[in-house]
Amino acid sequence: MHNILFDLDGTLTDSSLGITRCVQYALQQLGRPAPPADELLFCIGPPLLESFTVLLPDGSTDLAREAVLHYRDRFDRIGKFENQVYDDIPEALAELQDQDCRLFLATSKAEVFARQILHHFELAPFFTAIYGARLDGSLCDKSELIGHILEQEGLAPAQTLMVGDRKHDMIGAAACRIGGIGVTYGFGSVEELTAHGAHHLVHAPLAIPGLVARLRQTESGDTANIPRQ
C-alpha cells in the first residue's frame, strides 16, 4: 500500500458551493429551471455529462454536452475557487508522505482544473502526479482513470489504495482490483460506500494515515481480503 490514489471533490476539498452554482448557471443558460443547491449535491463526484443527463432527461446528449460547456465556462472563471480544503487534509497528506507513501490524484474533474485547484490551495507538492478527465470526456470514468494511472505509473494493484467519498471511487477500485477506502465526511453516505465495495471507512482526514499504517503492517498484500473497519 505504498501508493494512495485520492479523489478530489468531497475527499480533499468541499467543492459544493462552486459545483452547485455552476450547475445552476448552466441550466439557466439553457433556459431551464435551476434546482436549489441542496438538490444538486448528487452532481458532486460523477462525470458532468452523467449529471446533466439526469437533470435534462428530455434532452439529447448534445444538450447535455452544451450544458457541460456552460458549466465549464463559469467554473473556469469563478467556480473552481468557490471551494475549501477540509480541515486536517494537509496534515493527513504529510503523515502519509512520512510513511513513504506516494500520492496520486485521481479525479473525474477535468485535469486542467484539478491542477489549478491543487496549486491554488497549496496541495500540489504532496502529489507525485495529478490525473483527471480530459476535456473531450475521456478518462472521466473512474475505472478507466484508475486503470490508466496504474498503467502509466507502473503501480502494483496489491500495493495501491483508492480513497474517495462516492460510489464511483469504490466501483473503480474494485474494477481495478485495488483496495477502497471510503471517507464519510464527503458527499457519499456510509450505505453508498459499503454497497459499492468500500473495504474500509474513515470519518475524518486524520484517520486515513493511521488506517494505512495498520494495513501496511499486515502480512497480506491483498487489501481486498483485509476485514472492513
PDB file of C-alpha atoms in Angstrom:
ATOM      1  CA  MET A   1       0.000   0.000   0.000  1.00  0.00           C
ATOM      2  CA  HIS A   2       2.753   2.445  -0.861  1.00  0.00           C
ATOM      3  CA  ASN A   3       0.558   4.120  -3.484  1.00  0.00           C
ATOM      4  CA  ILE A   4      -2.528   6.104  -2.493  1.00  0.00           C
ATOM      5  CA  LEU A   5      -4.922   7.478  -5.112  1.00  0.00           C
ATOM      6  CA  PHE A   6      -7.078  10.360  -3.887  1.00  0.00           C
ATOM      7  CA  ASP A   7     -10.343  11.674  -5.220  1.00  0.00           C
ATOM      8  CA  LEU A   8     -10.629  15.484  -5.111  1.00  0.00           C
ATOM      9  CA  ASP A   9     -14.207  16.746  -4.611  1.00  0.00           C
ATOM     10  CA  GLY A  10     -15.599  15.556  -1.290  1.00  0.00           C
ATOM     11  CA  THR A  11     -12.311  13.943  -0.300  1.00  0.00           C
ATOM     12  CA  LEU A  12      -9.690  16.688  -0.270  1.00  0.00           C
ATOM     13  CA  THR A  13     -11.944  19.724  -0.665  1.00  0.00           C
ATOM     14  CA  ASP A  14     -15.541  20.772  -0.075  1.00  0.00           C
ATOM     15  CA  SER A  15     -16.403  21.973  -3.569  1.00  0.00           C
ATOM     16  CA  SER A  16     -20.167  22.056  -3.108  1.00  0.00           C
ATOM     17  CA  LEU A  17     -20.588  25.815  -3.475  1.00  0.00           C
ATOM     18  CA  GLY A  18     -18.745  26.112  -6.767  1.00  0.00           C
ATOM     19  CA  ILE A  19     -20.166  22.970  -8.332  1.00  0.00           C
ATOM     20  CA  THR A  20     -23.800  23.647  -7.476  1.00  0.00           C
ATOM     21  CA  ARG A  21     -23.582  27.273  -8.604  1.00  0.00           C
ATOM     22  CA  CYS A  22     -22.036  26.212 -11.900  1.00  0.00           C
ATOM     23  CA  VAL A  23     -24.731  23.585 -12.471  1.00  0.00           C
ATOM     24  CA  GLN A  24     -27.401  26.210 -11.785  1.00  0.00           C
ATOM     25  CA  TYR A  25     -25.701  28.617 -14.181  1.00  0.00           C
ATOM     26  CA  ALA A  26     -25.530  26.001 -16.945  1.00  0.00           C
ATOM     27  CA  LEU A  27     -29.224  25.171 -16.612  1.00  0.00           C
ATOM     28  CA  GLN A  28     -30.145  28.862 -16.625  1.00  0.00           C
ATOM     29  CA  GLN A  29     -28.138  29.389 -19.813  1.00  0.00           C
ATOM     30  CA  LEU A  30     -30.269  26.687 -21.423  1.00  0.00           C
ATOM     31  CA  GLY A  31     -33.456  28.339 -20.220  1.00  0.00           C
ATOM     32  CA  ARG A  32     -34.168  25.562 -17.734  1.00  0.00           C
ATOM     33  CA  PRO A  33     -35.166  25.978 -14.078  1.00  0.00           C
ATOM     34  CA  ALA A  34     -32.272  25.596 -11.667  1.00  0.00           C
ATOM     35  CA  PRO A  35     -32.977  23.442  -8.595  1.00  0.00           C
ATOM     36  CA  PRO A  36     -31.763  24.688  -5.199  1.00  0.00           C
ATOM     37  CA  ALA A  37     -28.223  23.800  -4.225  1.00  0.00           C
ATOM     38  CA  ASP A  38     -29.205  21.076  -1.764  1.00  0.00           C
ATOM     39  CA  GLU A  39     -30.903  19.175  -4.595  1.00  0.00           C
ATOM     40  CA  LEU A  40     -27.744  19.261  -6.698  1.00  0.00           C
ATOM     41  CA  LEU A  41     -25.299  17.630  -4.300  1.00  0.00           C
ATOM     42  CA  PHE A  42     -25.635  14.393  -6.274  1.00  0.00           C
ATOM     43  CA  CYS A  43     -23.657  16.153  -9.022  1.00  0.00           C
ATOM     44  CA  ILE A  44     -20.515  16.128  -6.869  1.00  0.00           C
ATOM     45  CA  GLY A  45     -18.470  13.113  -7.845  1.00  0.00           C
ATOM     46  CA  PRO A  46     -19.974  11.696 -11.046  1.00  0.00           C
ATOM     47  CA  PRO A  47     -18.825  12.802 -14.506  1.00  0.00           C
ATOM     48  CA  LEU A  48     -20.543  16.060 -15.520  1.00  0.00           C
ATOM     49  CA  LEU A  49     -22.198  14.562 -18.578  1.00  0.00           C
ATOM     50  CA  GLU A  50     -23.804  11.899 -16.398  1.00  0.00           C
ATOM     51  CA  SER A  51     -25.209  14.526 -14.023  1.00  0.00           C
ATOM     52  CA  PHE A  52     -26.607  16.720 -16.794  1.00  0.00           C
ATOM     53  CA  THR A  53     -28.208  13.703 -18.448  1.00  0.00           C
ATOM     54  CA  VAL A  54     -30.157  13.248 -15.212  1.00  0.00           C
ATOM     55  CA  LEU A  55     -31.019  16.947 -14.981  1.00  0.00           C
ATOM     56  CA  LEU A  56     -32.066  17.140 -18.656  1.00  0.00           C
ATOM     57  CA  PRO A  57     -33.916  13.848 -19.150  1.00  0.00           C
ATOM     58  CA  ASP A  58     -35.956  15.202 -22.051  1.00  0.00           C
ATOM     59  CA  GLY A  59     -32.920  16.465 -23.914  1.00  0.00           C
ATOM     60  CA  SER A  60     -30.435  14.891 -26.260  1.00  0.00           C
ATOM     61  CA  THR A  61     -26.842  14.020 -25.479  1.00  0.00           C
ATOM     62  CA  ASP A  62     -25.905  17.142 -27.430  1.00  0.00           C
ATOM     63  CA  LEU A  63     -27.949  19.259 -24.990  1.00  0.00           C
ATOM     64  CA  ALA A  64     -26.174  17.686 -22.027  1.00  0.00           C
ATOM     65  CA  ARG A  65     -22.836  18.377 -23.727  1.00  0.00           C
ATOM     66  CA  GLU A  66     -23.871  22.006 -24.206  1.00  0.00           C
ATOM     67  CA  ALA A  67     -24.674  22.191 -20.505  1.00  0.00           C
ATOM     68  CA  VAL A  68     -21.182  20.904 -19.735  1.00  0.00           C
ATOM     69  CA  LEU A  69     -19.687  23.733 -21.811  1.00  0.00           C
ATOM     70  CA  HIS A  70     -21.733  26.344 -19.941  1.00  0.00           C
ATOM     71  CA  TYR A  71     -20.716  24.756 -16.640  1.00  0.00           C
ATOM     72  CA  ARG A  72     -17.034  24.867 -17.553  1.00  0.00           C
ATOM     73  CA  ASP A  73     -17.312  28.486 -18.657  1.00  0.00           C
ATOM     74  CA  ARG A  74     -18.370  29.621 -15.174  1.00  0.00           C
ATOM     75  CA  PHE A  75     -16.222  27.048 -13.407  1.00  0.00           C
ATOM     76  CA  ASP A  76     -13.081  28.276 -15.144  1.00  0.00           C
ATOM     77  CA  ARG A  77     -13.860  31.908 -14.347  1.00  0.00           C
ATOM     78  CA  ILE A  78     -15.235  31.621 -10.826  1.00  0.00           C
ATOM     79  CA  GLY A  79     -16.358  28.229  -9.620  1.00  0.00           C
ATOM     80  CA  LYS A  80     -13.084  26.362  -9.263  1.00  0.00           C
ATOM     81  CA  PHE A  81     -12.062  28.503  -6.305  1.00  0.00           C
ATOM     82  CA  GLU A  82     -15.512  28.550  -4.630  1.00  0.00           C
ATOM     83  CA  ASN A  83     -14.030  25.708  -2.686  1.00  0.00           C
ATOM     84  CA  GLN A  84     -12.258  24.979   0.592  1.00  0.00           C
ATOM     85  CA  VAL A  85      -9.837  22.358   1.816  1.00  0.00           C
ATOM     86  CA  TYR A  86     -11.220  20.113   4.541  1.00  0.00           C
ATOM     87  CA  ASP A  87      -9.692  20.605   7.966  1.00  0.00           C
ATOM     88  CA  ASP A  88      -6.584  18.467   8.585  1.00  0.00           C
ATOM     89  CA  ILE A  89      -6.112  17.409   4.944  1.00  0.00           C
ATOM     90  CA  PRO A  90      -2.585  18.903   4.657  1.00  0.00           C
ATOM     91  CA  GLU A  91      -1.592  17.199   7.896  1.00  0.00           C
ATOM     92  CA  ALA A  92      -3.019  13.863   6.723  1.00  0.00           C
ATOM     93  CA  LEU A  93      -1.165  14.073   3.408  1.00  0.00           C
ATOM     94  CA  ALA A  94       2.065  14.987   5.194  1.00  0.00           C
ATOM     95  CA  GLU A  95       1.695  11.970   7.503  1.00  0.00           C
ATOM     96  CA  LEU A  96       1.240   9.683   4.512  1.00  0.00           C
ATOM     97  CA  GLN A  97       4.367  11.110   2.929  1.00  0.00           C
ATOM     98  CA  ASP A  98       6.200  10.436   6.201  1.00  0.00           C
ATOM     99  CA  GLN A  99       5.156   6.801   5.778  1.00  0.00           C
ATOM    100  CA  ASP A 100       6.892   6.836   2.353  1.00  0.00           C
ATOM    101  CA  CYS A 101       3.573   6.619   0.520  1.00  0.00           C
ATOM    102  CA  ARG A 102       3.363   8.012  -2.997  1.00  0.00           C
ATOM    103  CA  LEU A 103       0.209  10.059  -3.509  1.00  0.00           C
ATOM    104  CA  PHE A 104      -1.653  10.472  -6.788  1.00  0.00           C
ATOM    105  CA  LEU A 105      -4.740  12.487  -7.624  1.00  0.00           C
ATOM    106  CA  ALA A 106      -7.472  10.531  -9.423  1.00  0.00           C
ATOM    107  CA  THR A 107     -10.452  12.781 -10.165  1.00  0.00           C
ATOM    108  CA  SER A 108     -13.280  12.809 -12.691  1.00  0.00           C
ATOM    109  CA  LYS A 109     -12.873  16.581 -12.794  1.00  0.00           C
ATOM    110  CA  ALA A 110     -11.052  17.909 -15.846  1.00  0.00           C
ATOM    111  CA  GLU A 111      -7.351  17.547 -15.147  1.00  0.00           C
ATOM    112  CA  VAL A 112      -6.605  21.134 -16.160  1.00  0.00           C
ATOM    113  CA  PHE A 113      -8.937  22.418 -13.424  1.00  0.00           C
ATOM    114  CA  ALA A 114      -7.727  19.870 -10.875  1.00  0.00           C
ATOM    115  CA  ARG A 115      -4.143  21.070 -11.313  1.00  0.00           C
ATOM    116  CA  GLN A 116      -5.174  24.689 -10.834  1.00  0.00           C
ATOM    117  CA  ILE A 117      -7.128  23.836  -7.689  1.00  0.00           C
ATOM    118  CA  LEU A 118      -4.321  21.831  -6.092  1.00  0.00           C
ATOM    119  CA  HIS A 119      -1.797  24.575  -6.824  1.00  0.00           C
ATOM    120  CA  HIS A 120      -4.152  27.306  -5.575  1.00  0.00           C
ATOM    121  CA  PHE A 121      -4.699  25.538  -2.265  1.00  0.00           C
ATOM    122  CA  GLU A 122      -1.023  24.537  -1.973  1.00  0.00           C
ATOM    123  CA  LEU A 123      -1.759  20.809  -2.075  1.00  0.00           C
ATOM    124  CA  ALA A 124       0.112  20.019  -5.309  1.00  0.00           C
ATOM    125  CA  PRO A 125       3.507  19.432  -3.626  1.00  0.00           C
ATOM    126  CA  PHE A 126       2.093  16.428  -1.793  1.00  0.00           C
ATOM    127  CA  PHE A 127       1.357  14.568  -5.036  1.00  0.00           C
ATOM    128  CA  THR A 128       3.670  12.546  -7.217  1.00  0.00           C
ATOM    129  CA  ALA A 129       1.318  13.068 -10.164  1.00  0.00           C
ATOM    130  CA  ILE A 130      -2.099  14.578 -10.886  1.00  0.00           C
ATOM    131  CA  TYR A 131      -4.586  12.725 -13.084  1.00  0.00           C
ATOM    132  CA  GLY A 132      -8.066  13.763 -14.153  1.00  0.00           C
ATOM    133  CA  ALA A 133     -10.509  13.643 -17.017  1.00  0.00           C
ATOM    134  CA  ARG A 134      -9.634  15.068 -20.402  1.00  0.00           C
ATOM    135  CA  LEU A 135     -11.704  17.892 -21.823  1.00  0.00           C
ATOM    136  CA  ASP A 136     -13.010  15.582 -24.559  1.00  0.00           C
ATOM    137  CA  GLY A 137     -14.677  13.476 -21.853  1.00  0.00           C
ATOM    138  CA  SER A 138     -12.257  10.574 -21.864  1.00  0.00           C
ATOM    139  CA  LEU A 139     -10.945   9.254 -18.549  1.00  0.00           C
ATOM    140  CA  CYS A 140     -13.958  10.629 -16.673  1.00  0.00           C
ATOM    141  CA  ASP A 141     -14.997   7.091 -15.708  1.00  0.00           C
ATOM    142  CA  LYS A 142     -13.176   6.151 -12.502  1.00  0.00           C
ATOM    143  CA  SER A 143     -12.491   2.569 -13.568  1.00  0.00           C
ATOM    144  CA  GLU A 144     -10.891   3.797 -16.777  1.00  0.00           C
ATOM    145  CA  LEU A 145      -8.983   6.535 -14.959  1.00  0.00           C
ATOM    146  CA  ILE A 146      -7.604   4.273 -12.242  1.00  0.00           C
ATOM    147  CA  GLY A 147      -6.567   1.683 -14.819  1.00  0.00           C
ATOM    148  CA  HIS A 148      -4.818   4.422 -16.774  1.00  0.00           C
ATOM    149  CA  ILE A 149      -2.905   5.573 -13.682  1.00  0.00           C
ATOM    150  CA  LEU A 150      -1.834   2.045 -12.772  1.00  0.00           C
ATOM    151  CA  GLU A 151      -0.516   1.520 -16.288  1.00  0.00           C
ATOM    152  CA  GLN A 152       1.165   4.909 -16.679  1.00  0.00           C
ATOM    153  CA  GLU A 153       2.860   4.802 -13.283  1.00  0.00           C
ATOM    154  CA  GLY A 154       3.578   1.067 -13.213  1.00  0.00           C
ATOM    155  CA  LEU A 155       1.728   0.631  -9.915  1.00  0.00           C
ATOM    156  CA  ALA A 156       1.081  -2.833  -8.487  1.00  0.00           C
ATOM    157  CA  PRO A 157      -2.624  -3.202  -7.602  1.00  0.00           C
ATOM    158  CA  ALA A 158      -1.775  -5.067  -4.389  1.00  0.00           C
ATOM    159  CA  GLN A 159       0.273  -2.060  -3.254  1.00  0.00           C
ATOM    160  CA  THR A 160      -2.295   0.594  -4.169  1.00  0.00           C
ATOM    161  CA  LEU A 161      -5.383   2.061  -2.485  1.00  0.00           C
ATOM    162  CA  MET A 162      -8.149   4.400  -3.668  1.00  0.00           C
ATOM    163  CA  VAL A 163      -9.520   6.983  -1.215  1.00  0.00           C
ATOM    164  CA  GLY A 164     -12.828   8.621  -2.129  1.00  0.00           C
ATOM    165  CA  ASP A 165     -16.280   9.660  -0.965  1.00  0.00           C
ATOM    166  CA  ARG A 166     -18.590   8.336  -3.691  1.00  0.00           C
ATOM    167  CA  LYS A 167     -19.611   5.006  -5.184  1.00  0.00           C
ATOM    168  CA  HIS A 168     -17.710   5.777  -8.382  1.00  0.00           C
ATOM    169  CA  ASP A 169     -14.440   5.664  -6.425  1.00  0.00           C
ATOM    170  CA  MET A 170     -15.264   2.280  -4.900  1.00  0.00           C
ATOM    171  CA  ILE A 171     -16.550   0.840  -8.190  1.00  0.00           C
ATOM    172  CA  GLY A 172     -13.367   1.977  -9.919  1.00  0.00           C
ATOM    173  CA  ALA A 173     -11.195   0.491  -7.185  1.00  0.00           C
ATOM    174  CA  ALA A 174     -12.987  -2.859  -7.388  1.00  0.00           C
ATOM    175  CA  ALA A 175     -12.768  -2.939 -11.193  1.00  0.00           C
ATOM    176  CA  CYS A 176      -9.012  -2.421 -10.985  1.00  0.00           C
ATOM    177  CA  ARG A 177      -8.568  -4.830  -8.082  1.00  0.00           C
ATOM    178  CA  ILE A 178      -7.221  -2.289  -5.617  1.00  0.00           C
ATOM    179  CA  GLY A 179      -8.396  -1.596  -2.069  1.00  0.00           C
ATOM    180  CA  GLY A 180     -11.021   1.067  -1.480  1.00  0.00           C
ATOM    181  CA  ILE A 181     -11.186   3.441   1.493  1.00  0.00           C
ATOM    182  CA  GLY A 182     -14.450   5.363   1.731  1.00  0.00           C
ATOM    183  CA  VAL A 183     -14.477   8.725   3.509  1.00  0.00           C
ATOM    184  CA  THR A 184     -17.758   9.582   5.198  1.00  0.00           C
ATOM    185  CA  TYR A 185     -17.105  13.309   5.681  1.00  0.00           C
ATOM    186  CA  GLY A 186     -17.708  13.955   1.962  1.00  0.00           C
ATOM    187  CA  PHE A 187     -20.873  13.632  -0.113  1.00  0.00           C
ATOM    188  CA  GLY A 188     -21.473   9.883  -0.175  1.00  0.00           C
ATOM    189  CA  SER A 189     -23.283   8.001   2.576  1.00  0.00           C
ATOM    190  CA  VAL A 190     -21.995   5.027   4.531  1.00  0.00           C
ATOM    191  CA  GLU A 191     -24.613   2.925   2.753  1.00  0.00           C
ATOM    192  CA  GLU A 192     -23.486   4.078  -0.682  1.00  0.00           C
ATOM    193  CA  LEU A 193     -19.828   3.403   0.018  1.00  0.00           C
ATOM    194  CA  THR A 194     -20.272  -0.026   1.591  1.00  0.00           C
ATOM    195  CA  ALA A 195     -22.796  -1.151  -1.015  1.00  0.00           C
ATOM    196  CA  HIS A 196     -20.273  -0.453  -3.751  1.00  0.00           C
ATOM    197  CA  GLY A 197     -17.292  -2.194  -2.253  1.00  0.00           C
ATOM    198  CA  ALA A 198     -15.520   0.036   0.267  1.00  0.00           C
ATOM    199  CA  HIS A 199     -13.186  -2.192   2.266  1.00  0.00           C
ATOM    200  CA  HIS A 200     -12.768   0.407   4.996  1.00  0.00           C
ATOM    201  CA  LEU A 201     -14.444   3.602   6.144  1.00  0.00           C
ATOM    202  CA  VAL A 202     -12.872   6.633   7.796  1.00  0.00           C
ATOM    203  CA  HIS A 203     -14.759   9.501   9.330  1.00  0.00           C
ATOM    204  CA  ALA A 204     -12.076  12.187   9.380  1.00  0.00           C
ATOM    205  CA  PRO A 205      -8.974  13.007   7.288  1.00  0.00           C
ATOM    206  CA  LEU A 206      -6.504  12.277  10.072  1.00  0.00           C
ATOM    207  CA  ALA A 207      -7.881   8.735  10.322  1.00  0.00           C
ATOM    208  CA  ILE A 208      -6.523   7.928   6.862  1.00  0.00           C
ATOM    209  CA  PRO A 209      -2.792   7.740   7.740  1.00  0.00           C
ATOM    210  CA  GLY A 210      -3.496   5.578  10.784  1.00  0.00           C
ATOM    211  CA  LEU A 211      -5.541   3.130   8.731  1.00  0.00           C
ATOM    212  CA  VAL A 212      -2.901   2.971   6.004  1.00  0.00           C
ATOM    213  CA  ALA A 213      -0.206   2.323   8.615  1.00  0.00           C
ATOM    214  CA  ARG A 214      -2.229  -0.579  10.044  1.00  0.00           C
ATOM    215  CA  LEU A 215      -2.830  -2.031   6.615  1.00  0.00           C
ATOM    216  CA  ARG A 216       0.859  -1.886   5.806  1.00  0.00           C
ATOM    217  CA  GLN A 217       1.600  -3.871   8.945  1.00  0.00           C
ATOM    218  CA  THR A 218      -0.487  -6.805   7.790  1.00  0.00           C
ATOM    219  CA  GLU A 219       1.277  -9.746   6.273  1.00  0.00           C
ATOM    220  CA  SER A 220      -1.033  -9.965   3.262  1.00  0.00           C
ATOM    221  CA  GLY A 221      -0.629  -7.564   0.346  1.00  0.00           C
ATOM    222  CA  ASP A 222      -4.193  -8.245  -0.797  1.00  0.00           C
ATOM    223  CA  THR A 223      -6.116  -5.276   0.624  1.00  0.00           C
ATOM    224  CA  ALA A 224      -9.414  -6.708  -0.609  1.00  0.00           C
ATOM    225  CA  ASN A 225      -9.146  -9.501   1.996  1.00  0.00           C
ATOM    226  CA  ILE A 226      -8.475  -7.263   4.983  1.00  0.00           C
ATOM    227  CA  PRO A 227     -11.587  -7.097   7.209  1.00  0.00           C
ATOM    228  CA  ARG A 228     -13.623  -3.904   6.991  1.00  0.00           C
ATOM    229  CA  GLN A 229     -13.437  -1.400   9.812  1.00  0.00           C
TER     230      GLN A 229
END
